[in-house]
Coordinates of N, CA and C in Angstrom, one line a residue:
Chain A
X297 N 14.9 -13.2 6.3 CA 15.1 -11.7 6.4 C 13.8 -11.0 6.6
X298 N 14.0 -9.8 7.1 CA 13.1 -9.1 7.7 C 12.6 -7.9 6.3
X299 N 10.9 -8.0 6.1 CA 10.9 -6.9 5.1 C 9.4 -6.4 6.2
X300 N 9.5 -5.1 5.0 CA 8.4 -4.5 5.5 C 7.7 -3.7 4.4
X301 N 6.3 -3.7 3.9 CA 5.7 -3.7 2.5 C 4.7 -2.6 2.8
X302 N 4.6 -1.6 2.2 CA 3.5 -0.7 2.1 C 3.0 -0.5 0.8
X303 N 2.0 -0.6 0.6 CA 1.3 -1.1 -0.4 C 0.8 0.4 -0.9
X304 N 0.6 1.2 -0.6 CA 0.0 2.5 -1.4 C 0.8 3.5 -1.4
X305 N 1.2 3.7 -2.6 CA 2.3 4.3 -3.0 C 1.9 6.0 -2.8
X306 N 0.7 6.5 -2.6 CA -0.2 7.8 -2.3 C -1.4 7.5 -1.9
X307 N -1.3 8.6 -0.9 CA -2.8 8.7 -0.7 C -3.1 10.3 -0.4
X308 N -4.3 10.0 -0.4 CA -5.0 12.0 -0.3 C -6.3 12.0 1.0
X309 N -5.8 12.8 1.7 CA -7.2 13.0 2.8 C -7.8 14.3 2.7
X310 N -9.2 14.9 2.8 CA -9.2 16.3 2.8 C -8.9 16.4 4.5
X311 N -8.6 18.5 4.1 CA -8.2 18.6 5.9 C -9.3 18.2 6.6
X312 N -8.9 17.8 8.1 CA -9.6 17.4 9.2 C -10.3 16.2 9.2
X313 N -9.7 15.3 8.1 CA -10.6 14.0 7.5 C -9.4 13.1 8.6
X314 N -10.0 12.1 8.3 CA -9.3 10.8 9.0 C -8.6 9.8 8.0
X315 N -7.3 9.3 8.0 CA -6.7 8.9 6.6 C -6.0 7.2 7.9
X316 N -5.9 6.3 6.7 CA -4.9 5.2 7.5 C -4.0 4.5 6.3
X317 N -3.0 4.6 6.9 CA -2.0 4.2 6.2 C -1.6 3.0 6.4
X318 N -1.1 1.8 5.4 CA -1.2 0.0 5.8 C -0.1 0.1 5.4
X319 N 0.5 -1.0 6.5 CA 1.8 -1.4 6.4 C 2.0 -2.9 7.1
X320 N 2.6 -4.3 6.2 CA 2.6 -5.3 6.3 C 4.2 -5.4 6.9
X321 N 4.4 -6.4 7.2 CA 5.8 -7.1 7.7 C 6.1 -8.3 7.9
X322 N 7.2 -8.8 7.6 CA 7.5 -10.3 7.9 C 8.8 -10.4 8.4
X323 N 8.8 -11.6 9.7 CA 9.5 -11.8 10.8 C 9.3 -13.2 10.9
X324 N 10.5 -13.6 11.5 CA 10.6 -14.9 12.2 C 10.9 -14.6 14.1
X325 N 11.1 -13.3 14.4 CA 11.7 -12.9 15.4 C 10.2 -12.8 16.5
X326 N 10.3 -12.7 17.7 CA 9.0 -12.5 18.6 C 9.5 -11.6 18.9
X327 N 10.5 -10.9 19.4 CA 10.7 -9.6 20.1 C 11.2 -8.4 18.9
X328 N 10.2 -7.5 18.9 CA 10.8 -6.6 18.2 C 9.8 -5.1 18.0
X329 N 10.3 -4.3 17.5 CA 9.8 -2.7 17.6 C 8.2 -3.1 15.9
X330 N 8.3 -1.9 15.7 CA 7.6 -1.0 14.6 C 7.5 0.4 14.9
X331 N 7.5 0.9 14.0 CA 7.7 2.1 13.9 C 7.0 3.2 12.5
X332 N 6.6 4.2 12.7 CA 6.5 5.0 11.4 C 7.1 6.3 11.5
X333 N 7.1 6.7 10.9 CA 8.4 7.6 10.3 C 7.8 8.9 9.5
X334 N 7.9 9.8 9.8 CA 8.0 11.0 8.7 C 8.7 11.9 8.0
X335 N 8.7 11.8 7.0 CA 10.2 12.3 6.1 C 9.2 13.7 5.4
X336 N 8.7 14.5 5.5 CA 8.9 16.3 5.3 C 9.6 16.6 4.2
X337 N 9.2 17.2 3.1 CA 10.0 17.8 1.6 C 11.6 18.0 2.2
X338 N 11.7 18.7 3.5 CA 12.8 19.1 4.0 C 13.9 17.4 3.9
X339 N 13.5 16.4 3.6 CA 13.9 15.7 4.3 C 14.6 14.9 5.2
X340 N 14.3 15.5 6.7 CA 14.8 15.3 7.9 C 13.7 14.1 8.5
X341 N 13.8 13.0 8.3 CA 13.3 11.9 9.0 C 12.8 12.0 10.3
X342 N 11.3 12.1 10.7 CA 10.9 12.0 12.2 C 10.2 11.4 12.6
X343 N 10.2 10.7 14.1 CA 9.4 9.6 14.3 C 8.7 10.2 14.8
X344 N 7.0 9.0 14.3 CA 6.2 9.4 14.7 C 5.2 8.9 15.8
X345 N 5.5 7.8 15.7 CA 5.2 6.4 16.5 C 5.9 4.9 16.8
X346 N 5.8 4.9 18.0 CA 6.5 3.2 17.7 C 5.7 2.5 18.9
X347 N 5.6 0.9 18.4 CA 5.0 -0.2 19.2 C 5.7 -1.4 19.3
X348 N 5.8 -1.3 20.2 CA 6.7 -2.7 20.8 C 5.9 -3.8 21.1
X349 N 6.7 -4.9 20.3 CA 5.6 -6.1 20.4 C 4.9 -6.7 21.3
X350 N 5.6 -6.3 22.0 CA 5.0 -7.6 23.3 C 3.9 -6.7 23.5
X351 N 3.5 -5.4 23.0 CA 2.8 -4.6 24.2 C 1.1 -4.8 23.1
X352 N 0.5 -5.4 24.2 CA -0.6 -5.7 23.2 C -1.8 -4.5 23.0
X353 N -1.8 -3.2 23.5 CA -2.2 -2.1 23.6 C -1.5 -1.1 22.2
X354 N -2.1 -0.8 21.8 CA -1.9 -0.4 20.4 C -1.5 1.6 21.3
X355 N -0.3 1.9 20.3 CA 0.4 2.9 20.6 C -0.7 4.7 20.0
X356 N -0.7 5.4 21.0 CA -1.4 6.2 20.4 C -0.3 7.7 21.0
X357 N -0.2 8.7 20.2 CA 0.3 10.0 19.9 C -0.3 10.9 19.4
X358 N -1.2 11.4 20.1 CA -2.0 12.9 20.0 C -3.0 12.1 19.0
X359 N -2.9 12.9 17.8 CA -3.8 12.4 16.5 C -3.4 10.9 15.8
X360 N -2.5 10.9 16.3 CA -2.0 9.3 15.5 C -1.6 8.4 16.8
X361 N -2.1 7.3 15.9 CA -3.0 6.1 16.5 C -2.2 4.7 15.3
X362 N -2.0 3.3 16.1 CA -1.8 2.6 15.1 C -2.6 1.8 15.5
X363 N -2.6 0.5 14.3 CA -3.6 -0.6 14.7 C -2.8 -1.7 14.4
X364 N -1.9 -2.4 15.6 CA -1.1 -3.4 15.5 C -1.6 -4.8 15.4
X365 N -1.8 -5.6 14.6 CA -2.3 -7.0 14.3 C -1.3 -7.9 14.4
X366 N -0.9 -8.3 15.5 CA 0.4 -9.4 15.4 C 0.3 -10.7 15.0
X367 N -1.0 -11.2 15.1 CA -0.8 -12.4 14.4 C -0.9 -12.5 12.7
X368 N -1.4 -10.7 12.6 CA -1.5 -10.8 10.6 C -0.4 -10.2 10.2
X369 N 0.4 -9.7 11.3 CA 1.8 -8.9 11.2 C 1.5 -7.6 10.1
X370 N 0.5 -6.9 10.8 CA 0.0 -5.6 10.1 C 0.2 -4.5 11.2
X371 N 0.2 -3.3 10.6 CA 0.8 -2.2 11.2 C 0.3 -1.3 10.8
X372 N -1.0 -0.7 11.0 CA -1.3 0.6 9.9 C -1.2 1.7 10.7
X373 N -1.2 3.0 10.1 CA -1.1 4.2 10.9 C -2.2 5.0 10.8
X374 N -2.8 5.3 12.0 CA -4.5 6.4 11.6 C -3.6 7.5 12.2
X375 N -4.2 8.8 10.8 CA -3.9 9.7 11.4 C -5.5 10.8 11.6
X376 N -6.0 11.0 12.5 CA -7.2 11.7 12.7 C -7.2 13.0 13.0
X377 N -8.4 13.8 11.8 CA -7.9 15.3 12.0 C -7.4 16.1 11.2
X378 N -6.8 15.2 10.3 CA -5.8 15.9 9.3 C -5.3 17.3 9.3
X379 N -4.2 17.7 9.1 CA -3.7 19.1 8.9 C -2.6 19.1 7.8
X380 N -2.7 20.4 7.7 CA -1.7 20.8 6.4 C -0.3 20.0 6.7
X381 N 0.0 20.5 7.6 CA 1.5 20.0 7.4 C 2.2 18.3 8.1
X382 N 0.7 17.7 7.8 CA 0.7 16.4 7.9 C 1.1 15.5 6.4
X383 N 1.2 16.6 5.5 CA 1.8 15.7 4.2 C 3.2 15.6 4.2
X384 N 3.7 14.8 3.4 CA 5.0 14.1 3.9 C 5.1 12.6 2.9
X385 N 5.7 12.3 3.4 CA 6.5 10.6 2.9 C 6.0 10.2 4.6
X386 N 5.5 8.7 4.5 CA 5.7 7.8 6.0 C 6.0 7.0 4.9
X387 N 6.7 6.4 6.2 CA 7.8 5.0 6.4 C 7.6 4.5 7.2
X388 N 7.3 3.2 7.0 CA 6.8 2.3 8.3 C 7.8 1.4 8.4
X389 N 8.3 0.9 9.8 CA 10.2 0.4 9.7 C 10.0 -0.3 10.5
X390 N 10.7 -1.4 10.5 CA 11.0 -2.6 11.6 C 12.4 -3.0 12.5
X391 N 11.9 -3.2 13.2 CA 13.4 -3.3 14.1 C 13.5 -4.9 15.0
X392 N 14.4 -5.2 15.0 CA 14.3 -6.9 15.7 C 15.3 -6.3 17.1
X393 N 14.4 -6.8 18.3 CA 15.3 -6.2 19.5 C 16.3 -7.1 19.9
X394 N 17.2 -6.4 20.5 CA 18.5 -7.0 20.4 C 19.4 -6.5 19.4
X395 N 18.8 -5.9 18.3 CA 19.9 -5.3 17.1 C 19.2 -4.4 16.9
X396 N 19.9 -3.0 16.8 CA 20.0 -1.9 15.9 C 19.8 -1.7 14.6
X397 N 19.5 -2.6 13.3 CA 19.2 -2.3 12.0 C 17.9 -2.3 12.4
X398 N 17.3 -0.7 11.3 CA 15.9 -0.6 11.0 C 15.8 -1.0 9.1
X399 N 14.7 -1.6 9.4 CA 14.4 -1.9 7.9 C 13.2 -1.0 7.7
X400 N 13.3 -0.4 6.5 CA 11.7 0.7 6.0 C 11.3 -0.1 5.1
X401 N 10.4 0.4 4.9 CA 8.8 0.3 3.9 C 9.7 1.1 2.5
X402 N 8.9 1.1 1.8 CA 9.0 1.9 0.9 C 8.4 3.2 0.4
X403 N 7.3 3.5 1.7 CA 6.7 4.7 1.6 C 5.5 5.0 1.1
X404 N 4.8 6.1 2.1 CA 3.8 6.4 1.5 C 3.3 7.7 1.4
X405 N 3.3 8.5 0.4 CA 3.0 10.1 0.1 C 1.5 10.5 0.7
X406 N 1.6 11.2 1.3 CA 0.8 11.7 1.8 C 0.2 13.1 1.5
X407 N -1.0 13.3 0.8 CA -1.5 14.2 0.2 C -2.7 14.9 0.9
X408 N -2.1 16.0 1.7 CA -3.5 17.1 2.5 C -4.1 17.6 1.6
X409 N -5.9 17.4 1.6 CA -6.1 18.6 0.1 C -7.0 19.7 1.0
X410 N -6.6 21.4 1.1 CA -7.4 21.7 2.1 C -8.8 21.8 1.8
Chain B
X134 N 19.7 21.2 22.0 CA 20.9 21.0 21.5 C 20.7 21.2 20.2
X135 N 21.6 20.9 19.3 CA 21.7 20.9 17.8 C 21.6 19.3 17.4
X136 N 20.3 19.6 16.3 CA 20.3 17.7 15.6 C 21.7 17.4 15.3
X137 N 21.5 16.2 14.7 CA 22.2 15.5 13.6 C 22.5 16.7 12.4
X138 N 23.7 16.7 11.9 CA 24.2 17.7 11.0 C 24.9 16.6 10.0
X139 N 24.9 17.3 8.8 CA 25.5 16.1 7.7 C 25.8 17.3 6.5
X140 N 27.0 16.5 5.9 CA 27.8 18.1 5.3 C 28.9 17.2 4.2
X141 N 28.6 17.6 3.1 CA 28.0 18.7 2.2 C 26.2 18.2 2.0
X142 N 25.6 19.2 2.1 CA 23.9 18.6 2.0 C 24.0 18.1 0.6
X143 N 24.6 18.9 -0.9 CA 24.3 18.6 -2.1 C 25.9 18.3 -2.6
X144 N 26.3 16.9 -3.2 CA 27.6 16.8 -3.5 C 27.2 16.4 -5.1
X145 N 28.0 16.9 -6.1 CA 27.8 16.5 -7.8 C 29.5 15.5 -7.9
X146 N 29.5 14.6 -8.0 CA 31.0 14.1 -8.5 C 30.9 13.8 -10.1
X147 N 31.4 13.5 -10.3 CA 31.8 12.7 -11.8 C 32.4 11.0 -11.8
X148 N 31.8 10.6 -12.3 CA 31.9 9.2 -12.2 C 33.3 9.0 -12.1
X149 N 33.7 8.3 -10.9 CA 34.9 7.6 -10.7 C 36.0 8.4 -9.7
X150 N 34.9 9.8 -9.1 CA 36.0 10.1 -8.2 C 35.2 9.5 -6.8
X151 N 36.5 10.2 -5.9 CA 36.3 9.7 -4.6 C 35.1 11.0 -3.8
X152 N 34.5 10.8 -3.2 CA 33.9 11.4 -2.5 C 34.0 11.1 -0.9
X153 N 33.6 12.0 -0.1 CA 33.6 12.0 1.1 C 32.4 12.6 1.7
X154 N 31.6 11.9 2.7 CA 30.2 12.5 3.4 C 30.9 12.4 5.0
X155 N 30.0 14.2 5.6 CA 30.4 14.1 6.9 C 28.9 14.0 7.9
X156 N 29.1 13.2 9.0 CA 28.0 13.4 10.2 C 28.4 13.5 11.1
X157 N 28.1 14.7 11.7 CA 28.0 15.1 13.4 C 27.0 14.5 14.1
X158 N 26.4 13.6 14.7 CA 25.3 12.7 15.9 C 25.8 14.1 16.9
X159 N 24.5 13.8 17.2 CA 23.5 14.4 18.4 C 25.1 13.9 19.0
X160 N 25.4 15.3 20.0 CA 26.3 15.0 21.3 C 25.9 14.5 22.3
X161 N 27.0 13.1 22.7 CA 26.9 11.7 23.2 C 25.8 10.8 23.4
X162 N 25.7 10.7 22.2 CA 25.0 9.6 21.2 C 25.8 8.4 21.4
X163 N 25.7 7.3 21.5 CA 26.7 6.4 21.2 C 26.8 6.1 19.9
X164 N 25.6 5.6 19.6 CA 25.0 4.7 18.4 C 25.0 5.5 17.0
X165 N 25.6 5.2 16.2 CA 25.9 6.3 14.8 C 25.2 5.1 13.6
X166 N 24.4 5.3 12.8 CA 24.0 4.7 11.6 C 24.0 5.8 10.2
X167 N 24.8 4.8 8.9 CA 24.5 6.0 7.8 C 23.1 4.5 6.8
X168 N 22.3 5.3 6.2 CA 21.6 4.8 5.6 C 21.8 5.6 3.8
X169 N 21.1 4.6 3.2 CA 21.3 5.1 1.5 C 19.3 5.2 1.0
X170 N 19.1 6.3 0.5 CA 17.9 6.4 0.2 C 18.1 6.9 -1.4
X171 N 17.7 5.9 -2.2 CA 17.9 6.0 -3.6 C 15.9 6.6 -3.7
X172 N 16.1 7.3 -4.8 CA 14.7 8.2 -5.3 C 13.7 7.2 -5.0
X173 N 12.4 8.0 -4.5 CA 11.2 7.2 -4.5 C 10.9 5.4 -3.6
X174 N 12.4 5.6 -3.0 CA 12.4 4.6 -2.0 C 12.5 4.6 -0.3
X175 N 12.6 3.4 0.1 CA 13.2 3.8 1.9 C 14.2 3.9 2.4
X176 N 15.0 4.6 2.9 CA 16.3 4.5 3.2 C 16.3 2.9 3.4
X177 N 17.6 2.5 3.4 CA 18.8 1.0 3.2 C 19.6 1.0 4.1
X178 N 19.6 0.6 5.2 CA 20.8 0.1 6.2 C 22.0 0.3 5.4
X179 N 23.4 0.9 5.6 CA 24.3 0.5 5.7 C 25.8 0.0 6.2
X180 N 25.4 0.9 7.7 CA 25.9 0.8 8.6 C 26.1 0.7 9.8
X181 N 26.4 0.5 11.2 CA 26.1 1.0 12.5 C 27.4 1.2 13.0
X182 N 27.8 1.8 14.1 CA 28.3 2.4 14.8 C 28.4 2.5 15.8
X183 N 29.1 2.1 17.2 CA 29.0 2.3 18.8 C 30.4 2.6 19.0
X184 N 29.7 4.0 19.6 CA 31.4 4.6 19.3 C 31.8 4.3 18.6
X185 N 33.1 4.6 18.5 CA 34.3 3.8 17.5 C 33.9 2.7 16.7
X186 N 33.5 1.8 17.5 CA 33.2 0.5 16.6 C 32.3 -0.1 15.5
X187 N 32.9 0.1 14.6 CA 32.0 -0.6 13.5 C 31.3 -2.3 13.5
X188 N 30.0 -1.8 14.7 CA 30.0 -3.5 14.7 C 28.8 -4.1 13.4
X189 N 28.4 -3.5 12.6 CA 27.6 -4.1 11.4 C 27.4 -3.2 10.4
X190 N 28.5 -3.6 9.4 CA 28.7 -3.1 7.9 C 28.0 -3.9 7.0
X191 N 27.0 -4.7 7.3 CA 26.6 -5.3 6.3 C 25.7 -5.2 5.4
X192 N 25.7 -3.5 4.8 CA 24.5 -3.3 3.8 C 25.5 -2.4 3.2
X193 N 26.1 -2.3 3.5 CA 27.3 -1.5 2.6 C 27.4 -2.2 1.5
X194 N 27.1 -1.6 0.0 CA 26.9 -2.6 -0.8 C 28.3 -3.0 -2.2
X195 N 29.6 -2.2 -1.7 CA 30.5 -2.8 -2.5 C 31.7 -2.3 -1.4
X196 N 32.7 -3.1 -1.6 CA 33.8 -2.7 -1.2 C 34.2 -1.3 -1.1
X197 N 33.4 -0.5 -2.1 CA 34.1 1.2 -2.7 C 33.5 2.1 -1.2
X198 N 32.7 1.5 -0.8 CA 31.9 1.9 0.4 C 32.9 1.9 1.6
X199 N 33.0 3.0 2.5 CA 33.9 2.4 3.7 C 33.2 3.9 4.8
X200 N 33.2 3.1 5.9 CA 32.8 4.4 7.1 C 33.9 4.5 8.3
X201 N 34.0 5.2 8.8 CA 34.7 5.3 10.1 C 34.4 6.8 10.8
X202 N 34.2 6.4 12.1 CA 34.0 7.3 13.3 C 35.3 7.0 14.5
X203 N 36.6 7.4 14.2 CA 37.6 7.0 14.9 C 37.5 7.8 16.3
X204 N 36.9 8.7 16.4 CA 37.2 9.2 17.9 C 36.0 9.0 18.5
X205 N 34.8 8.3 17.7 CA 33.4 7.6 18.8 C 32.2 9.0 18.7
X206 N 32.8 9.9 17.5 CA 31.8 11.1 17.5 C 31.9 11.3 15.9
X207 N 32.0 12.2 15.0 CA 32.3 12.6 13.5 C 32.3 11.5 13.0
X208 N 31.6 10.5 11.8 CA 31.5 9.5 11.1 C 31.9 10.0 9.7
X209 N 32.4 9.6 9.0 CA 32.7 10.2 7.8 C 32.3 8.7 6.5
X210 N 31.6 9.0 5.9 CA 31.4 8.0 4.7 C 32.0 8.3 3.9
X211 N 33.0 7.3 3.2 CA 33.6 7.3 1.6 C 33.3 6.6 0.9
X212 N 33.2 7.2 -0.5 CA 32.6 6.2 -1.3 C 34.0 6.5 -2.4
X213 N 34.5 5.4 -2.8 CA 35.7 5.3 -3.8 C 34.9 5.4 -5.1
X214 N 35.7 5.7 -6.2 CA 35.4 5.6 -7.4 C 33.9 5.2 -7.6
X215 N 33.3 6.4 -7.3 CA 31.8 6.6 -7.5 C 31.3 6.3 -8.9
X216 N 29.8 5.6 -8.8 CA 29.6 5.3 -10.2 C 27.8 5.6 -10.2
X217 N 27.4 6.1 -11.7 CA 25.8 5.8 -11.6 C 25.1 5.8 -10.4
X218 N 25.5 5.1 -10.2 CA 24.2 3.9 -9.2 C 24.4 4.5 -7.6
X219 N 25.5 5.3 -7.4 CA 25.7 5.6 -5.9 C 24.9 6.9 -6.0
X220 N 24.0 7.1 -6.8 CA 23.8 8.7 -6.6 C 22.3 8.2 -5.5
X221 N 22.1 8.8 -5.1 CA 21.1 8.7 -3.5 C 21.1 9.6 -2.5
X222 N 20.2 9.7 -1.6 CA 20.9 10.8 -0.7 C 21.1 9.7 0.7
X223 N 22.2 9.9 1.0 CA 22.7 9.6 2.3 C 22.1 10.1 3.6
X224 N 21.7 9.3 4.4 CA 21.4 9.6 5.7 C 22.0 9.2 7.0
X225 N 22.4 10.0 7.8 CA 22.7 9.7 9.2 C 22.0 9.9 10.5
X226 N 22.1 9.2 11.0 CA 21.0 9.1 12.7 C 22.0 8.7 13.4
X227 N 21.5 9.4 14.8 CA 22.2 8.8 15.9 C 21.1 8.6 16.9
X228 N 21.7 7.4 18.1 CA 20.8 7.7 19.1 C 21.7 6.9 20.6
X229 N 20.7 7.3 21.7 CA 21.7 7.6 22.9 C 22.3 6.7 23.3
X230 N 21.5 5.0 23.5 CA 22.6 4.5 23.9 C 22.0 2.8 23.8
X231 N 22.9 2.1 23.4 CA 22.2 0.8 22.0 C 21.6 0.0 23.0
X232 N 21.7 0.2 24.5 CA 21.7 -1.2 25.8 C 19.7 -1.2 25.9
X233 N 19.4 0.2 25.4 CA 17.9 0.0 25.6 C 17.4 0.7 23.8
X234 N 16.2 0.3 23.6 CA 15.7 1.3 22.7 C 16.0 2.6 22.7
X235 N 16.4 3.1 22.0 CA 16.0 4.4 21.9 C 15.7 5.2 20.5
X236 N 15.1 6.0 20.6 CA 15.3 6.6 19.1 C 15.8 7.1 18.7
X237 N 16.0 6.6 16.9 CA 17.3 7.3 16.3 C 16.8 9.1 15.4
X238 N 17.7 9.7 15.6 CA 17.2 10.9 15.6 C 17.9 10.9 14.1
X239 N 17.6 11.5 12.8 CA 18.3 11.3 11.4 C 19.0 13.3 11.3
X240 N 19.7 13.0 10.2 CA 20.3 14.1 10.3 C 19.3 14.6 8.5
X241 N 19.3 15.9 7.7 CA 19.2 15.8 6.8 C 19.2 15.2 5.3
X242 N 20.5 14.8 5.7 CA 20.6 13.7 4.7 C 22.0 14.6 3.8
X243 N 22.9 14.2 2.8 CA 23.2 14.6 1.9 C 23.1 14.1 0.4
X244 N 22.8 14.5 -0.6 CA 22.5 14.2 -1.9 C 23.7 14.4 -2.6
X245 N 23.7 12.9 -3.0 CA 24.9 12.6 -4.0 C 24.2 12.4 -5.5
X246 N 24.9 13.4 -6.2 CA 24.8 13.1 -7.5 C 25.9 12.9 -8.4
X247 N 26.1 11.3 -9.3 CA 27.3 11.1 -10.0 C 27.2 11.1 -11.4
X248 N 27.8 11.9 -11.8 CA 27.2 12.3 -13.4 C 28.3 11.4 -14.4

């Protein structure tokens, strides 16, 4: 079975600082997504990145940037810059292609201090 | 367009009644999923949806659990004789169309609490 582990249950960046967020995973699968996620006090879930395995070029979105290690099956999320309304919950989620189930992380609180 | 919509946002039952959760997906969406996000966790697979078809129920975690999207749009979750442990907030996503990636867009969520 497919899990996916985030090990820091908070973290705090001051604004405009650079923060990275680690997220582990385990697969037996070769083809498949990752992804991180932002879930907002509001709690409306939004993506914020995704990388597709095969693609050996690490996924970047404005200020966020990941660092895909596929042979250590690591996934972390930089976000550079920081801003206020960068705090949140991430969820870092896995997907095996060919199927539609996402598996999450367990999350990581994200704390802007300005 | 208008997201994902999910209704009632805040539901209180009492242990052992039936409840009912609604989700509107993004119009023609195929793909419908409800997930379960218990406090301080990640949302939990429990279902998918193409169109109509329920093709993987398997995180639905008791029988009391049942979903259906009969006309391939409105999904409705039931939870029978609610207990404790279902209280979470429910999440719904949709997204356009399962043959390629795409992303699933979530709806608010609704919060079940069973007292």
């Amino acid at each position: 079975a497919q899990t996916v582990t985030q090990s820091q249950p908070e973290m705090s960046v001051q604004e405009a600082e650079t923060v990275t967020l680690s997220c582990t995973y385990d697969t037996s699968e070769s083809d498949y997504y990752l992804f991180w996620y932002k879930q907002p006090p509001s709690r409306q879930m939004i993506l914020v990145i995704r990388q597709e395995a095969y693609k050996q070029q690490n996924a970047t979105e404005n200020r966020f940037s990941v660092n895909f290690q596929k042979a250590a099956k690591s996934f972390s999320l930089k976000i550079s810059d920081s801003q206020l309304g960068d705090a949140a919950m991430y969820f870092c989620a896995y997907k095996a292609g060919g199927y539609q189930k996402v598996t999450f992380g367990t999350g990581t609180k994200l704390q802007v201090i300005p | 367009g208008a997201g994902v919509s999910q209704s009632p946002r805040y539901k209180v039952a009492k242990r052992g009644q039936d409840v009912a959760l609604r989700c509107d997906p993004i119009s023609g969406h195929v793909s419908l999923f409800w997930y379960q996000q218990a406090l301080g966790q990640g949302p939990e697979f429990l279902t998918y949806f193409q169109n109509e078809a329920q093709l993987d129920k398997s995180g639905l975690p008791s029988d009391r659990f049942f979903a259906e999207r009969p006309e391939g749009s409105v999904s409705t979750l039931k939870i029978q004789r609610t207990q404790q442990e279902d209280s979470a907030v429910y999440l719904c996503a949709s997204s356009l169309d399962p043959r390629v990636y795409n992303e699933q867009f979530f709806g608010p969520g609704t919060r079940l609490t069973v007292l």
